[in-house]
Amino acid sequence: MREHCGLCGVAGDPEAVALVAEGLHAQQHRGQEAAGLLVSSSEGLKVHKGLGLVSQVLSTMPDGWRTSGIPAAMGHVRYGTFGSGGVINAQPLLVRMAGVQVGIAHNGTITNAAPLREDLERSGAIFTTNSDTEVVLHLMAREMEGTGGHIRHSLELALERLEGAFCLLLLTPSELIAVRDPHGFRPLNLGRIGHSGWAVASETIAFPLCCAEYVREIRAGEILSIPNGGGEPRSGTFDGRETLFGGPCRLSQCIFEHVYFARPGSLVFGDSVYEVRIRMGETLAAEAPSVCDTVIPVPDSGMFAALGYSRKMCVPFDMGFTRNHYVGRTFIDPATARRAAMVTRKLQPIPEAVKGRRICVVEDSIVRGTTSRARIRALREAGAKEVHMRVSCPPHRYGCFFGIDFPEPSSLIANTRTLEQIASLLEVDSLAYLSLEGMLSCVRAHSPCDYCTACFSGLYPVQPPSDGIPRPCGG
Ligand code: AMP
């Protein structure tokens, strides 16, 4: 199972359900397989979830949830790949431990989930999903007796056993708890709603729709709890320590959130995704100019890098592809031939925009290369005289263990190939990637060494799972 997801929670506002629903809509790009909403109602915690888009899933939400003044709610959108299970893995998960209801939703990948799960199963734990998120619940449940049924303390003891990438939202009958792992792999942000309400979201693009104003990032290693009824959030452990995870830990924020995953209207790790992508395009133009008549993006993710590239090059930007928005996701289809066919259907060249011209196509990333090759061919068939390609990140050579869905390394076009070999496979007249240093020079809010670049450099900030299989599961 492979996932990459989005989180949204609201506490202290009687419109919490409607606001979380809006926050999930705004983050639909982070996961389209399943969605779910968990509310803290007068009859206890209740969950509603299903397969499909937020609009489909929430259209069958129980009557009255939106209007009954529920003060706290949280939700999740889930990205799953082919065969990654059904509604059983949809989140939030809701359980009762030692008589207390606890709901959880997760973005990231717990890298030591497999051995933890094996241990738990050996000692009798029964799992109902194949998601690593459930491991957290089982670890918490084991601590409940020793902590006298103290949820926060039990959670903190469970968190100390986790490795890898995890942004978590938990809802109990009394509080909404946000957690970010000490490496800060995935983004998580805090927003303020009026005087006593608060919102938490993976991406800040959710905040305007949640009627929230951005306050700050949830810090790496931070545990923040907000009373369901509103009031000041409390940061730190239940017994007053600032952070749970001990000494200093290298920040390892995922740079690929900026390259591809996040929405351009978001702040991610404190930087505007829009501005970072424009700078990536400008830096790419400075590093690898091309002789061309028109710069065109691969929509949608290559759009802003292409804009930056064309501005810096002083070459006109044009839309050379038209996108069919009604074709489903192409990236996850494991059958190469089928994926290529879907890609052709999804993006078609506009002959009038490319015919007889020297085109420079700007793409955010090349992964397997199959879609890129199909696009290059289509441009030539539409009459392009030359096709140059520029990519706004370095070559992807390694797998991700921290929550991005990439195929196994041997399927990555750049895994063992040189630039010339890749250019010849893609059938382009020239090819260049943004350098690692160039990419990192485009972020401003944190230092360049605060980012994980493992998929480009092979330098993993956290030990990969012992089987070495990229398993970006989680929530
Ligand atoms: P390909 O090189 O044919 O495997 O596909 C690369 C395209 O997939 C690029 O246009 C990217 O925007 C997009 N892409 C890159 N990484 C991912 C990912 N993890 N999930 C979905 N799409 C992705």
Short mmCIF file of C-alpha atoms and ligand atoms in Angstrom, two decimals:
data_model
loop_
_atom_site.label_atom_id
_atom_site.label_comp_id
_atom_site.label_asym_id
_atom_site.label_seq_id
_atom_site.Cartn_x
_atom_site.Cartn_y
_atom_site.Cartn_z
CA MET A 1 0.00 0.00 0.00
CA ARG A 2 1.27 3.46 -0.84
CA GLU A 3 -0.23 6.67 0.31
CA HIS A 4 0.30 10.34 0.63
CA CYS A 5 -2.39 12.28 2.34
CA GLY A 6 -3.84 15.52 3.66
CA LEU A 7 -5.09 16.50 7.11
CA CYS A 8 -7.43 19.16 8.42
CA GLY A 9 -8.80 19.76 11.92
CA VAL A 10 -10.80 22.51 13.60
CA ALA A 11 -11.51 23.07 17.31
CA GLY A 12 -13.42 25.80 19.07
CA ASP A 13 -15.86 26.79 16.33
CA PRO A 14 -19.52 25.72 16.10
CA GLU A 15 -19.10 25.43 12.32
CA ALA A 16 -16.22 22.96 12.72
CA VAL A 17 -17.81 20.33 10.45
CA ALA A 18 -18.39 22.70 7.54
CA LEU A 19 -14.94 24.26 7.97
CA VAL A 20 -13.14 20.91 7.96
CA ALA A 21 -15.16 19.86 4.90
CA GLU A 22 -13.92 23.00 3.13
CA GLY A 23 -10.35 22.34 4.29
CA LEU A 24 -10.53 18.85 2.82
CA HIS A 25 -11.87 20.14 -0.50
CA ALA A 26 -8.92 22.55 -0.67
CA GLN A 27 -6.52 19.65 -0.14
CA GLN A 28 -8.14 17.17 -2.50
CA HIS A 29 -4.92 17.14 -4.56
CA ARG A 30 -3.17 15.36 -1.65
CA GLY A 31 -5.35 12.29 -2.04
CA GLN A 32 -8.28 11.21 -4.15
CA GLU A 33 -8.83 7.62 -3.13
CA ALA A 34 -10.76 8.13 0.08
CA ALA A 35 -11.92 10.84 2.44
CA GLY A 36 -13.24 10.91 5.98
CA LEU A 37 -14.54 13.16 8.70
CA LEU A 38 -14.56 12.60 12.46
CA VAL A 39 -16.66 14.80 14.75
CA SER A 40 -16.92 15.32 18.47
CA SER A 41 -20.70 15.38 18.94
CA SER A 42 -22.78 15.38 22.11
CA GLU A 43 -23.18 11.61 21.66
CA GLY A 44 -19.43 11.05 21.48
CA LEU A 45 -17.03 10.80 18.56
CA LYS A 46 -18.56 9.76 15.24
CA VAL A 47 -16.85 9.03 11.94
CA HIS A 48 -18.04 9.17 8.34
CA LYS A 49 -15.73 7.99 5.56
CA GLY A 50 -15.71 6.35 2.19
CA LEU A 51 -13.97 5.81 -1.11
CA GLY A 52 -13.91 8.64 -3.60
CA LEU A 53 -13.55 12.39 -3.68
CA VAL A 54 -14.42 14.64 -0.75
CA SER A 55 -17.59 15.85 -2.49
CA GLN A 56 -18.78 12.27 -3.08
CA VAL A 57 -17.97 11.03 0.41
CA LEU A 58 -19.36 14.01 2.31
CA SER A 59 -22.57 14.10 0.27
CA THR A 60 -23.74 11.13 2.35
CA MET A 61 -22.66 12.61 5.68
CA PRO A 62 -25.37 12.27 8.37
CA ASP A 63 -28.02 15.00 8.27
CA GLY A 64 -27.52 17.59 10.89
CA TRP A 65 -23.74 17.33 11.33
CA ARG A 66 -23.26 20.65 9.58
CA THR A 67 -25.89 22.45 11.60
CA SER A 68 -25.70 20.93 15.07
CA GLY A 69 -23.03 23.23 16.48
CA ILE A 70 -20.36 20.53 16.75
CA PRO A 71 -17.27 22.42 18.02
CA ALA A 72 -14.47 20.09 16.93
CA ALA A 73 -13.88 17.92 13.88
CA MET A 74 -11.05 16.57 11.80
CA GLY A 75 -10.68 14.93 8.42
CA HIS A 76 -8.38 13.19 6.02
CA VAL A 77 -7.93 12.71 2.30
CA ARG A 78 -6.09 9.60 1.27
CA TYR A 79 -3.86 8.91 -1.72
CA GLY A 80 -3.74 5.22 -2.49
CA THR A 81 -2.24 3.30 -5.37
CA PHE A 82 -3.57 0.40 -7.32
CA GLY A 83 -4.72 -2.43 -5.08
CA SER A 84 -4.04 -0.52 -1.89
CA GLY A 85 -7.17 -1.72 -0.19
CA GLY A 86 -10.61 -0.28 0.08
CA VAL A 87 -12.68 1.65 2.54
CA ILE A 88 -11.12 -0.35 5.36
CA ASN A 89 -8.00 1.81 5.07
CA ALA A 90 -9.86 5.11 4.84
CA GLN A 91 -9.17 7.48 7.73
CA PRO A 92 -9.74 8.82 10.37
CA LEU A 93 -9.63 5.58 12.34
CA LEU A 94 -11.85 5.59 15.42
CA VAL A 95 -11.37 3.21 18.37
CA ARG A 96 -12.13 2.97 22.05
CA MET A 97 -9.21 2.25 24.37
CA ALA A 98 -9.76 1.62 28.07
CA GLY A 99 -13.20 3.12 27.64
CA VAL A 100 -12.04 6.34 25.96
CA GLN A 101 -12.79 7.12 22.31
CA VAL A 102 -9.79 8.17 20.22
CA GLY A 103 -9.70 9.07 16.53
CA ILE A 104 -6.55 9.38 14.45
CA ALA A 105 -5.52 10.46 10.95
CA HIS A 106 -2.01 10.39 9.52
CA ASN A 107 0.13 11.83 6.75
CA GLY A 108 3.52 10.22 6.16
CA THR A 109 5.13 6.83 6.56
CA ILE A 110 6.22 5.18 9.77
CA THR A 111 9.38 3.43 8.62
CA ASN A 112 9.53 0.92 11.48
CA ALA A 113 5.81 0.07 11.28
CA ALA A 114 6.42 -3.46 9.99
CA PRO A 115 8.55 -4.71 12.93
CA LEU A 116 6.31 -2.88 15.42
CA ARG A 117 3.28 -4.54 13.90
CA GLU A 118 4.90 -7.97 13.95
CA ASP A 119 5.67 -7.57 17.66
CA LEU A 120 2.16 -6.39 18.41
CA GLU A 121 0.61 -9.24 16.44
CA ARG A 122 2.81 -11.78 18.18
CA SER A 123 1.50 -10.58 21.50
CA GLY A 124 -2.11 -10.86 20.39
CA ALA A 125 -3.02 -7.54 18.74
CA ILE A 126 -5.69 -7.85 16.06
CA PHE A 127 -5.36 -5.35 13.23
CA THR A 128 -8.36 -4.34 11.16
CA THR A 129 -6.52 -2.33 8.48
CA ASN A 130 -3.20 -2.71 6.70
CA SER A 131 -2.25 0.87 7.40
CA ASP A 132 0.71 1.74 9.63
CA THR A 133 -1.47 4.32 11.38
CA GLU A 134 -3.19 1.56 13.33
CA VAL A 135 0.15 0.67 14.92
CA VAL A 136 0.03 4.00 16.77
CA LEU A 137 -3.35 3.12 18.27
CA HIS A 138 -2.18 -0.30 19.43
CA LEU A 139 0.97 1.16 20.97
CA MET A 140 -1.15 3.74 22.81
CA ALA A 141 -3.63 1.14 24.02
CA ARG A 142 -0.80 -0.87 25.60
CA GLU A 143 0.25 2.15 27.62
CA MET A 144 -3.21 3.00 28.95
CA GLU A 145 -2.96 0.79 32.02
CA GLY A 146 0.46 2.10 33.06
CA THR A 147 -0.59 5.73 32.59
CA GLY A 148 -3.85 5.32 34.49
CA GLY A 149 -5.86 5.86 31.30
CA HIS A 150 -4.09 9.13 30.44
CA ILE A 151 -4.50 9.57 26.66
CA ARG A 152 -1.83 12.26 26.17
CA HIS A 153 0.75 10.35 28.22
CA SER A 154 -0.05 7.09 26.40
CA LEU A 155 0.25 8.86 23.03
CA GLU A 156 3.62 10.29 23.98
CA LEU A 157 4.95 6.88 25.02
CA ALA A 158 3.73 5.46 21.71
CA LEU A 159 5.28 8.29 19.68
CA GLU A 160 8.68 7.63 21.22
CA ARG A 161 8.71 4.25 19.49
CA LEU A 162 7.99 5.56 16.01
CA GLU A 163 10.52 6.29 13.27
CA GLY A 164 10.07 8.03 9.94
CA ALA A 165 7.54 10.54 8.73
CA PHE A 166 4.36 11.23 10.63
CA CYS A 167 2.07 14.18 10.90
CA LEU A 168 -0.83 13.05 13.07
CA LEU A 169 -4.13 14.53 14.09
CA LEU A 170 -5.95 12.92 17.01
CA LEU A 171 -9.36 13.77 18.37
CA THR A 172 -10.59 12.74 21.82
CA PRO A 173 -13.82 13.79 23.56
CA SER A 174 -11.89 16.72 25.05
CA GLU A 175 -9.11 17.82 22.68
CA LEU A 176 -7.68 17.97 19.19
CA ILE A 177 -4.01 16.96 19.17
CA ALA A 178 -1.55 17.71 16.35
CA VAL A 179 1.83 15.97 16.14
CA ARG A 180 4.74 16.45 13.73
CA ASP A 181 7.67 14.05 13.69
CA PRO A 182 11.03 15.39 14.83
CA HIS A 183 12.44 15.46 11.28
CA GLY A 184 9.45 17.44 10.00
CA PHE A 185 9.23 15.45 6.76
CA ARG A 186 5.65 16.51 5.97
CA PRO A 187 4.08 19.94 6.42
CA LEU A 188 1.55 20.82 9.13
CA ASN A 189 0.31 24.31 9.95
CA LEU A 190 -1.66 26.15 12.60
CA GLY A 191 -4.30 28.77 11.81
CA ARG A 192 -6.54 30.92 13.99
CA ILE A 193 -10.32 31.23 13.59
CA GLY A 194 -11.79 34.31 15.27
CA HIS A 195 -11.05 34.66 18.99
CA SER A 196 -11.10 31.11 20.27
CA GLY A 197 -11.11 28.74 17.30
CA TRP A 198 -8.12 27.03 15.71
CA ALA A 199 -7.43 25.12 12.52
CA VAL A 200 -4.66 22.67 11.67
CA ALA A 201 -3.95 21.70 8.05
CA SER A 202 -1.27 20.03 5.96
CA GLU A 203 -1.33 22.98 3.57
CA THR A 204 -2.25 26.59 4.26
CA ILE A 205 -4.39 26.68 1.10
CA ALA A 206 -7.07 25.21 3.41
CA PHE A 207 -7.08 28.19 5.79
CA PRO A 208 -9.02 30.81 3.81
CA LEU A 209 -11.75 28.21 3.28
CA CYS A 210 -11.69 27.32 6.99
CA CYS A 211 -12.06 31.05 7.80
CA ALA A 212 -8.64 30.77 9.49
CA GLU A 213 -5.59 32.99 9.40
CA TYR A 214 -2.20 31.38 9.14
CA VAL A 215 -0.31 31.57 12.44
CA ARG A 216 2.75 29.33 12.05
CA GLU A 217 4.04 25.89 11.17
CA ILE A 218 3.58 23.16 13.75
CA ARG A 219 7.25 22.73 14.67
CA ALA A 220 9.09 19.49 13.96
CA GLY A 221 8.78 17.34 17.08
CA GLU A 222 5.93 19.46 18.47
CA ILE A 223 2.82 18.10 20.13
CA LEU A 224 0.07 20.68 20.25
CA SER A 225 -3.29 20.23 21.91
CA ILE A 226 -6.34 22.42 21.52
CA PRO A 227 -9.41 22.05 23.74
CA ASN A 228 -12.41 20.94 21.66
CA GLY A 229 -14.38 23.89 22.96
CA GLY A 230 -11.64 26.36 21.96
CA GLY A 231 -9.14 28.36 23.97
CA GLU A 232 -5.38 28.57 23.94
CA PRO A 233 -3.49 25.65 22.38
CA ARG A 234 -0.93 24.03 24.60
CA SER A 235 2.40 23.00 23.12
CA GLY A 236 4.68 20.43 24.76
CA THR A 237 4.34 17.17 26.59
CA PHE A 238 1.70 16.45 29.22
CA ASP A 239 4.33 16.87 31.95
CA GLY A 240 5.64 20.20 30.68
CA ARG A 241 8.63 19.30 28.46
CA GLU A 242 8.90 21.44 25.36
CA THR A 243 9.34 18.54 22.98
CA LEU A 244 8.96 14.84 23.31
CA PHE A 245 11.71 13.58 21.13
CA GLY A 246 14.75 14.50 23.18
CA GLY A 247 17.79 16.26 21.76
CA PRO A 248 18.26 18.13 18.50
CA CYS A 249 17.23 16.27 15.37
CA ARG A 250 18.11 17.19 11.80
CA LEU A 251 15.19 18.81 10.04
CA SER A 252 14.45 16.82 6.87
CA GLN A 253 11.55 18.54 5.18
CA CYS A 254 10.49 16.98 1.89
CA ILE A 255 11.69 19.24 -0.94
CA PHE A 256 9.43 17.34 -3.35
CA GLU A 257 6.41 18.96 -1.67
CA HIS A 258 7.70 22.17 -3.29
CA VAL A 259 8.64 20.59 -6.61
CA TYR A 260 5.42 18.73 -7.26
CA PHE A 261 3.08 17.75 -4.50
CA ALA A 262 1.73 20.87 -2.80
CA ARG A 263 -0.66 23.42 -4.30
CA PRO A 264 0.91 26.65 -5.56
CA GLY A 265 -1.37 28.77 -3.33
CA SER A 266 0.02 27.14 -0.17
CA LEU A 267 2.80 28.03 2.18
CA VAL A 268 4.81 24.88 2.75
CA PHE A 269 7.59 24.83 5.34
CA GLY A 270 7.08 28.58 5.56
CA ASP A 271 7.70 29.29 1.84
CA SER A 272 5.16 30.07 -0.86
CA VAL A 273 5.00 27.09 -3.22
CA TYR A 274 4.23 29.50 -6.06
CA GLU A 275 7.34 31.59 -5.42
CA VAL A 276 9.59 28.58 -4.96
CA ARG A 277 8.40 27.07 -8.27
CA ILE A 278 8.90 30.35 -10.14
CA ARG A 279 12.43 30.56 -8.70
CA MET A 280 13.08 26.95 -9.70
CA GLY A 281 12.21 27.89 -13.28
CA GLU A 282 14.41 30.98 -13.16
CA THR A 283 17.32 29.05 -11.68
CA LEU A 284 16.87 26.35 -14.30
CA ALA A 285 17.05 29.02 -17.05
CA ALA A 286 20.25 30.40 -15.53
CA GLU A 287 21.78 26.92 -15.28
CA ALA A 288 20.48 25.43 -18.52
CA PRO A 289 19.27 27.94 -21.12
CA SER A 290 17.90 26.60 -24.39
CA VAL A 291 17.59 28.00 -27.89
CA CYS A 292 13.85 27.97 -28.47
CA ASP A 293 10.90 30.01 -29.78
CA THR A 294 8.35 29.06 -27.11
CA VAL A 295 8.42 27.76 -23.54
CA ILE A 296 5.52 25.47 -22.70
CA PRO A 297 4.66 23.80 -19.39
CA VAL A 298 3.47 20.28 -18.81
CA PRO A 299 0.21 21.18 -17.05
CA ASP A 300 -0.49 21.46 -14.22
CA SER A 301 2.57 20.85 -12.09
CA GLY A 302 5.14 22.28 -14.53
CA MET A 303 3.22 25.54 -14.92
CA PHE A 304 5.02 27.87 -12.53
CA ALA A 305 8.52 26.59 -13.22
CA ALA A 306 7.81 27.14 -16.94
CA LEU A 307 6.66 30.67 -16.19
CA GLY A 308 9.89 31.40 -14.29
CA TYR A 309 11.96 29.79 -17.05
CA SER A 310 10.29 31.80 -19.83
CA ARG A 311 10.59 35.10 -17.91
CA LYS A 312 14.26 34.58 -17.19
CA MET A 313 14.94 33.50 -20.79
CA CYS A 314 12.80 36.32 -22.22
CA VAL A 315 11.14 33.74 -24.47
CA PRO A 316 7.32 33.71 -24.83
CA PHE A 317 5.36 31.35 -22.59
CA ASP A 318 2.52 29.49 -24.28
CA MET A 319 0.10 26.70 -23.50
CA GLY A 320 1.15 23.94 -25.89
CA PHE A 321 -0.95 21.24 -24.27
CA THR A 322 -4.63 21.14 -23.54
CA ARG A 323 -5.59 19.05 -20.56
CA ASN A 324 -8.64 16.82 -20.33
CA HIS A 325 -9.79 17.16 -16.72
CA TYR A 326 -12.09 14.15 -16.93
CA VAL A 327 -9.39 11.50 -17.32
CA GLY A 328 -8.51 9.88 -14.00
CA ARG A 329 -5.10 9.70 -12.40
CA THR A 330 -2.45 8.28 -14.68
CA PHE A 331 0.54 8.04 -12.39
CA ILE A 332 -0.57 5.03 -10.40
CA ASP A 333 -1.52 2.68 -13.21
CA PRO A 334 1.20 0.02 -13.03
CA ALA A 335 0.77 -1.14 -16.64
CA THR A 336 3.15 0.99 -18.70
CA ALA A 337 1.25 0.67 -22.00
CA ARG A 338 -2.05 1.57 -20.40
CA ARG A 339 -0.50 4.52 -18.59
CA ALA A 340 0.97 5.86 -21.82
CA ALA A 341 -2.44 5.60 -23.51
CA MET A 342 -4.14 7.40 -20.63
CA VAL A 343 -1.48 10.10 -20.70
CA THR A 344 -2.10 10.76 -24.39
CA ARG A 345 -5.77 11.11 -23.63
CA LYS A 346 -5.09 13.40 -20.69
CA LEU A 347 -2.77 15.92 -22.38
CA GLN A 348 -3.07 16.71 -26.07
CA PRO A 349 -0.82 19.12 -27.93
CA ILE A 350 -2.34 22.16 -29.62
CA PRO A 351 -0.87 22.06 -33.17
CA GLU A 352 -1.37 25.81 -33.71
CA ALA A 353 0.80 26.53 -30.65
CA VAL A 354 3.69 24.24 -31.53
CA LYS A 355 3.81 23.75 -35.31
CA GLY A 356 7.10 24.75 -36.90
CA ARG A 357 8.49 26.01 -33.58
CA ARG A 358 11.46 25.12 -31.44
CA ILE A 359 9.73 24.18 -28.21
CA CYS A 360 11.20 24.01 -24.72
CA VAL A 361 8.96 21.88 -22.50
CA VAL A 362 9.29 22.47 -18.77
CA GLU A 363 8.32 19.53 -16.57
CA ASP A 364 8.43 19.48 -12.76
CA SER A 365 9.90 15.96 -12.58
CA ILE A 366 10.58 12.84 -14.61
CA VAL A 367 9.94 9.63 -12.75
CA ARG A 368 9.60 6.58 -14.99
CA GLY A 369 9.79 8.69 -18.11
CA THR A 370 6.93 6.93 -19.86
CA THR A 371 4.58 9.90 -19.79
CA SER A 372 7.34 12.29 -20.82
CA ARG A 373 8.21 10.20 -23.84
CA ALA A 374 4.57 10.05 -24.93
CA ARG A 375 4.31 13.83 -24.62
CA ILE A 376 7.46 14.50 -26.61
CA ARG A 377 6.25 12.23 -29.40
CA ALA A 378 2.88 13.94 -29.43
CA LEU A 379 4.56 17.36 -29.76
CA ARG A 380 6.57 16.18 -32.74
CA GLU A 381 3.48 14.67 -34.37
CA ALA A 382 1.78 18.04 -33.89
CA GLY A 383 4.58 19.63 -35.93
CA ALA A 384 7.13 20.91 -33.40
CA LYS A 385 10.45 21.54 -35.18
CA GLU A 386 12.63 20.82 -32.14
CA VAL A 387 11.72 19.65 -28.64
CA HIS A 388 13.98 20.54 -25.72
CA MET A 389 13.18 19.47 -22.21
CA ARG A 390 14.00 21.17 -18.90
CA VAL A 391 13.14 19.64 -15.53
CA SER A 392 12.73 21.72 -12.38
CA CYS A 393 14.37 19.20 -10.03
CA PRO A 394 17.40 16.88 -10.23
CA PRO A 395 17.15 13.33 -11.63
CA HIS A 396 15.18 10.94 -9.41
CA ARG A 397 17.50 8.05 -8.74
CA TYR A 398 16.32 6.59 -5.42
CA GLY A 399 13.12 5.48 -3.70
CA CYS A 400 11.22 7.41 -1.04
CA PHE A 401 10.52 5.84 2.36
CA PHE A 402 8.85 8.90 3.81
CA GLY A 403 5.55 9.21 2.05
CA ILE A 404 5.98 10.06 -1.64
CA ASP A 405 4.72 7.47 -4.08
CA PHE A 406 7.56 6.58 -6.43
CA PRO A 407 7.98 3.23 -8.15
CA GLU A 408 10.81 0.96 -7.08
CA PRO A 409 14.20 2.47 -7.95
CA SER A 410 14.90 0.20 -10.93
CA SER A 411 11.81 1.66 -12.64
CA LEU A 412 13.11 5.22 -12.30
CA ILE A 413 14.45 6.35 -15.67
CA ALA A 414 17.44 8.04 -14.01
CA ASN A 415 18.25 5.20 -11.63
CA THR A 416 21.28 4.00 -13.58
CA ARG A 417 21.21 6.05 -16.78
CA THR A 418 23.35 9.02 -17.81
CA LEU A 419 21.82 12.29 -19.00
CA GLU A 420 22.61 11.38 -22.63
CA GLN A 421 20.95 7.98 -22.29
CA ILE A 422 17.84 9.55 -20.78
CA ALA A 423 17.72 12.19 -23.54
CA SER A 424 17.94 9.51 -26.19
CA LEU A 425 15.22 7.40 -24.53
CA LEU A 426 12.94 10.42 -24.32
CA GLU A 427 13.77 11.36 -27.93
CA VAL A 428 14.43 15.02 -27.06
CA ASP A 429 16.84 17.38 -28.84
CA SER A 430 18.28 18.42 -25.49
CA LEU A 431 17.64 17.66 -21.84
CA ALA A 432 18.71 19.34 -18.59
CA TYR A 433 17.71 19.02 -14.94
CA LEU A 434 17.93 21.63 -12.20
CA SER A 435 20.95 20.95 -9.97
CA LEU A 436 20.53 19.90 -6.34
CA GLU A 437 22.15 23.14 -5.14
CA GLY A 438 20.05 25.17 -7.57
CA MET A 439 16.85 23.54 -6.31
CA LEU A 440 17.74 24.13 -2.66
CA SER A 441 18.66 27.76 -3.35
CA CYS A 442 14.98 28.39 -4.16
CA VAL A 443 13.68 27.93 -0.60
CA ARG A 444 14.08 30.79 1.85
CA ALA A 445 12.27 30.18 5.15
CA HIS A 446 14.63 27.39 6.22
CA SER A 447 18.24 26.66 5.48
CA PRO A 448 18.96 24.36 2.47
CA CYS A 449 20.28 21.69 4.82
CA ASP A 450 16.84 21.46 6.50
CA TYR A 451 15.44 19.45 3.56
CA CYS A 452 15.30 15.76 2.70
CA THR A 453 16.74 15.18 -0.78
CA ALA A 454 17.05 11.40 -0.49
CA CYS A 455 15.18 10.64 -3.74
CA PHE A 456 17.86 12.62 -5.60
CA SER A 457 20.95 12.05 -3.46
CA GLY A 458 20.37 8.66 -1.85
CA LEU A 459 21.21 10.21 1.54
CA TYR A 460 18.44 9.00 3.82
CA PRO A 461 18.02 11.04 6.99
CA VAL A 462 16.39 8.06 8.72
CA GLN A 463 17.42 4.44 8.28
CA PRO A 464 15.18 2.93 5.56
CA PRO A 465 13.21 -0.20 6.51
CA SER A 466 15.44 -3.25 6.74
CA ASP A 467 13.91 -4.89 3.63
CA GLY A 468 14.89 -1.78 1.66
CA ILE A 469 11.52 -1.67 -0.09
CA PRO A 470 10.16 1.84 -0.56
CA ARG A 471 6.87 1.62 1.26
CA PRO A 472 5.35 5.05 1.36
CA CYS A 473 2.26 3.82 3.13
CA GLY A 474 0.73 5.51 6.13
CA GLY A 475 -1.96 8.03 5.95
P1 AMP B 1 6.81 9.74 -15.54
O1 AMP B 1 8.14 10.37 -15.71
O2 AMP B 1 6.23 9.27 -16.79
O3 AMP B 1 6.84 8.61 -14.56
O4 AMP B 1 5.82 10.82 -14.90
C1 AMP B 1 6.26 12.02 -14.41
C2 AMP B 1 5.05 12.88 -14.18
O5 AMP B 1 4.35 12.42 -13.02
C3 AMP B 1 5.41 14.32 -13.93
O6 AMP B 1 4.58 15.09 -14.78
C4 AMP B 1 5.07 14.61 -12.50
O7 AMP B 1 4.34 15.82 -12.43
C5 AMP B 1 4.20 13.47 -12.08
N1 AMP B 1 4.62 12.94 -10.78
C6 AMP B 1 5.83 12.95 -10.24
N2 AMP B 1 5.85 12.33 -9.04
C7 AMP B 1 4.60 11.93 -8.80
C8 AMP B 1 3.96 11.23 -7.73
N3 AMP B 1 4.65 10.82 -6.68
N4 AMP B 1 2.64 10.98 -7.84
C9 AMP B 1 1.95 11.36 -8.92
N5 AMP B 1 2.48 12.03 -9.97
C10 AMP B 1 3.80 12.30 -9.92
#
